[in-house]
Structure formats: structure tokens, C-alpha cells
Amino acid sequence: MNIQEKSANAWAMQKFGIGQPVPRTEDPVLVQGLGHYLDDLNLPGQAYAVIVRSTHAHGVIRSIDVEAAKNMPGVLGAYTGADLAAYGPLKCNVPFKNRDGSEMKKPVCPALPTDKVRFAGQPIACVVAETLLQAKDAAEAITVDIDPLPAVTLASEAAKQGAPQLYDDVPGNVVLDYHYGDSAKVAEAFANAAHVTKLSLRNTRLVVNAMEPRAVIAVYDPAREHWTLHSQSQGVFGMKSQLVDILRTTPDKVRVLTGNVGGSFGMKAGVYPEYVAALHAAKMLGRPVKWTDERSGSFVSDHHGRDHEMTAELALDKDGNFLAVRVTGYGNMGAVLGTVAPLPATLNAVKNTASVYRTPLLEVSSKCVLTNTTWVSAYRGAGRPEGNYYMERLIDTAAAEMGIDRLELRRRNHIKPKEMPYAASSGMVYDSGDFPAVFKEALAVADVKGFNARRRESRKRGKLRGLGVGSYLEVTAPPNKEMGGIRFEPDGNVTIITGTLDYGQGHAAPFAQVLSERLGIPFERIRLLQGDSDELLAGGGTGGSRSITASGAAIVEASAKVIEKGKVIASHVLEAAPADIEFVQGRFVIAGTDRAVGIMELAEKLRAGLKLPEGEPQSLDVSHVTDEPIPSAFPNGCHVAEVEIDPDTGVVELVKYSSVNDFGTIVNPLLVEGQVHGGVVQGLGQAFLENAVYDDAGQLLTGSFMDYGMPRAHHSPEIGFVSHPVPAKSNPLGTKGCGEAGCAGGLASIMNAVADALSAYGIRHIDMPASPGRVWAAIQAARAGKA
């Protein structure tokens, strides 16, 4: 390798290494409309499935007659729950125990029910035909006889005595009575407190509304007794594991393939009833079966997010020091217990409520309750934004009640850097962070000192202006075992194989940056393979803000193995002992000399037929799976929002937004900033617009974009982003994760700003969404109270 080649290699690593704002490599394809999404895929001979859904929220199934549908033109088959009896049920995979030590209830949830329907929109039959229109016509010919039963949609109501019961083996509809903490010590702290703040907080139900609706193509090979499912997912390895269980087969008989995915936010992680129906139809018909949902179906059948009713309490001493936090309430599970459904209202509330504050005691008591609604499971943050929201609303309210400046109250209770590692009352041990410095910088960036002047200017225009601070600390999901495969391809490119999966985040660039920096491989020669379960040895999927930590660690470890193998191979090329070979900036060098061979040159020699002794590495390829468990990371930050409210109309506008965030080592700042922007806008959507509403009969009233508000570009101001990195000590890259932080900072800061603006009328709290009607009504009630 000559001097020019060395210089070019060093320049490439500097430009495309860790910390560089490299554009997403997927974008040139996606912006041209050349992405390969599920509905773009068509297989030879495929048939089309349509799902028949229950129009009742609750009722006993008397009969489902499919005979007329079967005799219609083009119809190949029609299936009900009885036809799918050989398959296993959908399962909740998280193990929890009740407060008394007993196991949580996990009702059996088959793909298609045979006894009762339990929510409006529940799949109850599947029709397959030669064309989509024929399948739709036949679906309308299916006759369903259901005896309606009373429905219940609110978790707190479903847990009451006398409420309609969804399952005979779940008395009181409570699948989990969860408890964390020392009740006696917490009660003592509250009894001895100088001040107690108590708030009832409604975390509204959200419809996920990913851009791409769910879809699958199911294929069955009778000769091999083998299933292939083309499906969106958040990780094909996890999806395959679920299917192996449901199909009651072995891992070698199932393959899951995922291409581009148009958004998920937790919703596309698990197996849905429609997938099982399509797989069954493919087996029965001996041809591929395609199913694509429509938006009307998505509203009622994609799992929903949030929906918690909580009472949060904060105990303080006379100086405003936190003594204890207590959160009590209900989490709505919907009618089917989702894969990780109990997590947000239980363990994730525990892990995230204490946040960046010194909180000696914490107690969380929550009941996970079944209702006659669409099932609820993980949605961007899955309990992390909620926990931080509870704490931040408590702090602002406590400050107002005690007459302490809300910023000063936060400062007094911040965990200090010198206290790291810090054993939090959540049971987590924070390894790193400088919360006071992040807070100080956030106030400066937001120009909090100039807020009063901006408030006066707003008042001149007849507007109420409020400022809200939202500090957050998220406990990311602990990475599972993760694959870090590295394969040197015949065409001269290098493939990273990973079990995480990009559904909009842009994994290809940052993963390539890590590999490029570690091995000196040119960035443009690196490819990413992530959506084929047959290529994976393991894979934890993408979720819980852990992808760069999990895959990053796997790539780092796999790179070390490549170097180890490369030294042995290079020793034969350079005619030196392996112990004398060093690896420096993409080259294997004989120590103390200028004799070297580049890693890509070495790979080329192997492709050309380099002969190596038997028993020594024959390639640079590595199939590695991380073994050592990596702890959760603790991304944190402080967001500051300013809103204006028109008191005559109740319209709220977010007019200023800034954030300072600690994500540890940032591999690609361009992508990280984009993740924060997206999270903030989702938080804004919940704060101002989004709210899934059911009537007393269990019918979804907000079942279309005509009724369900979604944030648009004009709702968001420019979102300021500043990085204050304190690298994590728990993983080799020092990363902390960023995918859900925007929601955590956004919910709290925006709703605190709304409450601050409304404090002019003596209003201390308003629940999400702060819609014009709700805000206007609160103002009118306050005015009437003062009159």
C-alpha cells in the first residue's frame, strides 16, 4: 500500500467514522420511490386474503356461516377459528408475578375466536380468492350470528365489581396486580413529609398509525413442510420464534423475511391473528396468500399504545427534598394480552419514574386490566415517556404548592456526577451522567432568562404564554444476545449481518461507520443484511432504544475476531509470525516495518485462491453472537417548550422548543437529531391532538383520520438540538440510545408549558390532549369560579 492509498484510507475513516454526520444510505432509494415494501411484493400464483372483523365489542358467537362465501366466483377458501384449532394461541412473553407471588393470568387467545368476540374489529374469519375484489365480495357474504354482551372500555371500570367479564379464568378482568417497593417505608415517608403533592394523570390511548399498514405474504412448501412469511417486523428472529411456537413446528421449518418497513413504533413487533390465518390458507391451498390491511382495519386491529390511569404522589421535606414517590393506578391491556403488554404500566414505570432525581423511595402499584377494546402494547417508549411525565408534572405542581421556584426544586434534587455510579430507588444503577450540567445548558440554550419578556409580548397580543421544562432519564431495554456477522463477499463488498432491524431509523449508515472505523473498510463497500431469519444465529430485534448498543457491541466484538483471523492469514502473505503482526488503520503491518497488507487486499487474495495450511482460517468471515450481557443504558436530557394559548378559542400553539440531550457516544449526529425530532413530534401529537375514544358499547369513535387528530408540519416549530455527551461505561462504544427520548422530553415539557400558561387562571393541571375544546372549557370553568 503506497502513501496515497494510506492517505485515502485515513481520510475515509475520518469522514465516515464514529461521530460523523453521514447521510442515511437508504435515502437515495427511498426518496425515488424505489423502496421494497411488503405490498410491493407479489409472488407467482398468489391469492388474496380479506379478514372479516367483528362489529360487536363483546358477544357470544352462535355461528359463522361461510358456505355462501365459498361458492362465490373466484373464492378458494374461507376459514374460521375452528379451522385454525391445530395452531397455538398468541402469547404474552413477559413473566410477571402478582403482588401475592402468584403467576399473572394469561388467557388463551387463539388467532380467530370460537367462543366470544371481545373487541370491535377482532378478526373472526378469513376469505381467500383469486383477486382482492373477489375476496372482498365474498367477505360480505359471510353471515355472523353473535349475541351481544355488555362492554367495558376503561380499565378502572373493568376492574370494578359487577363489570362485564371478558374471560372466565380472569376474575375481575385483572391479569396482573403488580407491586414494587416497600409499602411500609413509603407510607412512613409520606406520613412524615412536610408536603405531599398528589395528581390524577390520564395517559391517553393512541392509535399508532404507521405510514405503512400491516401486510404479509404466506408461503407453504408441502415437500419440506416449511413455512415462509414475508412480513413487516422489528426483528425477524423474534418473529420467527413466535411463529415456531404458534405453528407448533421446529425452527428449521420457518423462515421470516422483512424488507423495508414504513414505521412501527412497537406495533409491528409481534405476530397478529391475520398472519396465522394467511399461513393456514397457504398450507391448505398450496399457493402463496397475500393480505394487506386498509387504514380502516388498522385503526381497530393494530395494537394501540399508552392508556393508563394513574395517581402520582410526591412526598417532600420542608426544604423541598424528595422523600418518596408513589404511583398507583391501572393499565389498559385491551381484549387480548399482547406480547409485552404489561411492561409499560409496571416495570417500565418503575425504572423510569425516578428519572434524574435523588428519590430515596419508590412504590408502584398498578393493575393490568382487560377491556373490550383493541389490544394495547408497546408504543414508542413503552412506559418510559409515561414515567418521566409523572415525575415532571409532580415537580411543577409541588413547586407551585410549596412556593418554591420550579427550576430550583429540580436543582436541589438532581443526582450529582460525584454520586455515580448511583443506585436508584428503581433498582437500576446509573453508570454515568451529568444531570445538573445538562439542565444548566438547557436553560441557557432556551434563553429561560428572556422568557418574561416574551410572555409580556404575547400578553399584548391577547395570548397566554407558558414555559415548560421536561427533564428525563430513560432506562433502555437491556440488549439480548445479538449477532455481529461480517462477511467478505465475492464482489468485493462486505456485509454486516445483524438481528436488529431498521424500520425507519437508518441503521445502515451508523453500523457501517462502526465497522469502517474498527476495520478500515471503505464505507461505500459495506452492506447491511438484517431481514432474513435464515441468516441469523440470534437477534434481539429493534426496540427499547437499544439497537446501536446491541449491534454496535456485536460489530465491535466481531471486528476483533476478524483482526485475530486476519493476523494469522496476513502472516503467510507477509512471511512473518502472527505475533509480529499489528493491525493499524485497516492494514496488517509487521511491527517496526513498513511492510503491510490492507484488509481489503487480503480479502481479495483469499478470493483469488490464496492457499493456507489446513487448520488455519480460510477466510476473514465471522459469525459472532454476543455472550456477555450488556446492561441497560441511561439516555437523559432536558427539553424546554414554550406555548401560546388563545384564551378565547382554547387553541394551543407550540412556539419555541429546544433540547439538550446526553446520548453518550453519538455514532451519527445527523440521524440522532432526526430521531429526537420525530420523538418530539409524536409527543406533541399526544399532548395536543391524539386520543382514541370509545363509546359505551365499545365502538371506536375515532376510527379514521376524519376523527383522530395527527400532528402535521405546521404544528411543530424548529426543534433545537444540542448534544451534551457523557459516554456510557457499560458498553464498548459508550452509546446510550436515542430512539424514544424525544417522546420522554416532549410530553413533559409541552404539558408543563400548557399548565404554566393556564396558571394565569389558577389552573394547575390539565390532562392530555390539550385540545382547543378541553382548554377552552377549563378556562371558562376557572373564569366562572372566580366570578
CSV table of N, CA, C and O in Angstrom, one decimal, residues 476-482 546 549-550 629-633:
chain,number,residue,atom,x,y,z
A,476,THR,N,-33.1,2.2,29.0
A,476,THR,CA,-33.3,1.5,27.7
A,476,THR,C,-33.5,0.0,28.0
A,476,THR,O,-33.1,-0.5,29.1
A,477,ALA,N,-34.0,-0.7,27.0
A,477,ALA,CA,-34.2,-2.2,27.2
A,477,ALA,C,-32.8,-2.8,27.2
A,477,ALA,O,-31.9,-2.4,26.4
A,478,PRO,N,-32.6,-3.8,28.1
A,478,PRO,CA,-31.3,-4.4,28.1
A,478,PRO,C,-31.1,-5.3,26.8
A,478,PRO,O,-32.0,-6.1,26.5
A,479,PRO,N,-30.0,-5.1,26.1
A,479,PRO,CA,-29.9,-5.9,24.8
A,479,PRO,C,-29.9,-7.4,25.1
A,479,PRO,O,-29.3,-7.9,26.0
A,480,ASN,N,-30.6,-8.1,24.2
A,480,ASN,CA,-30.5,-9.6,24.2
A,480,ASN,C,-29.2,-10.0,23.5
A,480,ASN,O,-28.4,-9.1,23.1
A,481,LYS,N,-28.9,-11.3,23.4
A,481,LYS,CA,-27.8,-11.7,22.6
A,481,LYS,C,-28.0,-11.2,21.2
A,481,LYS,O,-29.1,-11.3,20.7
A,482,GLU,N,-27.0,-10.7,20.6
A,482,GLU,CA,-27.1,-10.1,19.3
A,482,GLU,C,-26.0,-10.6,18.3
A,482,GLU,O,-24.9,-10.9,18.8
A,546,ARG,N,-32.2,0.4,21.9
A,546,ARG,CA,-31.0,-0.4,22.2
A,546,ARG,C,-30.2,-0.9,21.0
A,546,ARG,O,-29.2,-1.6,21.1
A,549,THR,N,-26.5,0.1,20.7
A,549,THR,CA,-25.8,-0.6,21.8
A,549,THR,C,-25.6,-2.1,21.5
A,549,THR,O,-24.5,-2.6,21.7
A,550,ALA,N,-26.7,-2.7,21.1
A,550,ALA,CA,-26.6,-4.2,20.9
A,550,ALA,C,-25.8,-4.5,19.7
A,550,ALA,O,-24.8,-5.3,19.7
A,629,PRO,N,-23.8,-10.3,28.9
A,629,PRO,CA,-24.9,-9.4,28.9
A,629,PRO,C,-24.5,-8.0,29.1
A,629,PRO,O,-23.6,-7.7,29.9
A,630,ILE,N,-25.2,-7.1,28.3
A,630,ILE,CA,-24.9,-5.7,28.4
A,630,ILE,C,-26.0,-5.0,29.2
A,630,ILE,O,-27.2,-5.2,28.9
A,631,PRO,N,-25.7,-4.2,30.2
A,631,PRO,CA,-26.8,-3.6,31.0
A,631,PRO,C,-27.5,-2.6,30.2
A,631,PRO,O,-27.1,-2.1,29.1
A,632,SER,N,-28.7,-2.1,30.7
A,632,SER,CA,-29.4,-1.0,30.2
A,632,SER,C,-28.5,0.2,30.2
A,632,SER,O,-27.6,0.4,31.0
A,633,ALA,N,-28.8,1.1,29.3
A,633,ALA,CA,-28.1,2.4,29.3
A,633,ALA,C,-29.1,3.5,29.8
A,633,ALA,O,-30.3,3.2,29.9
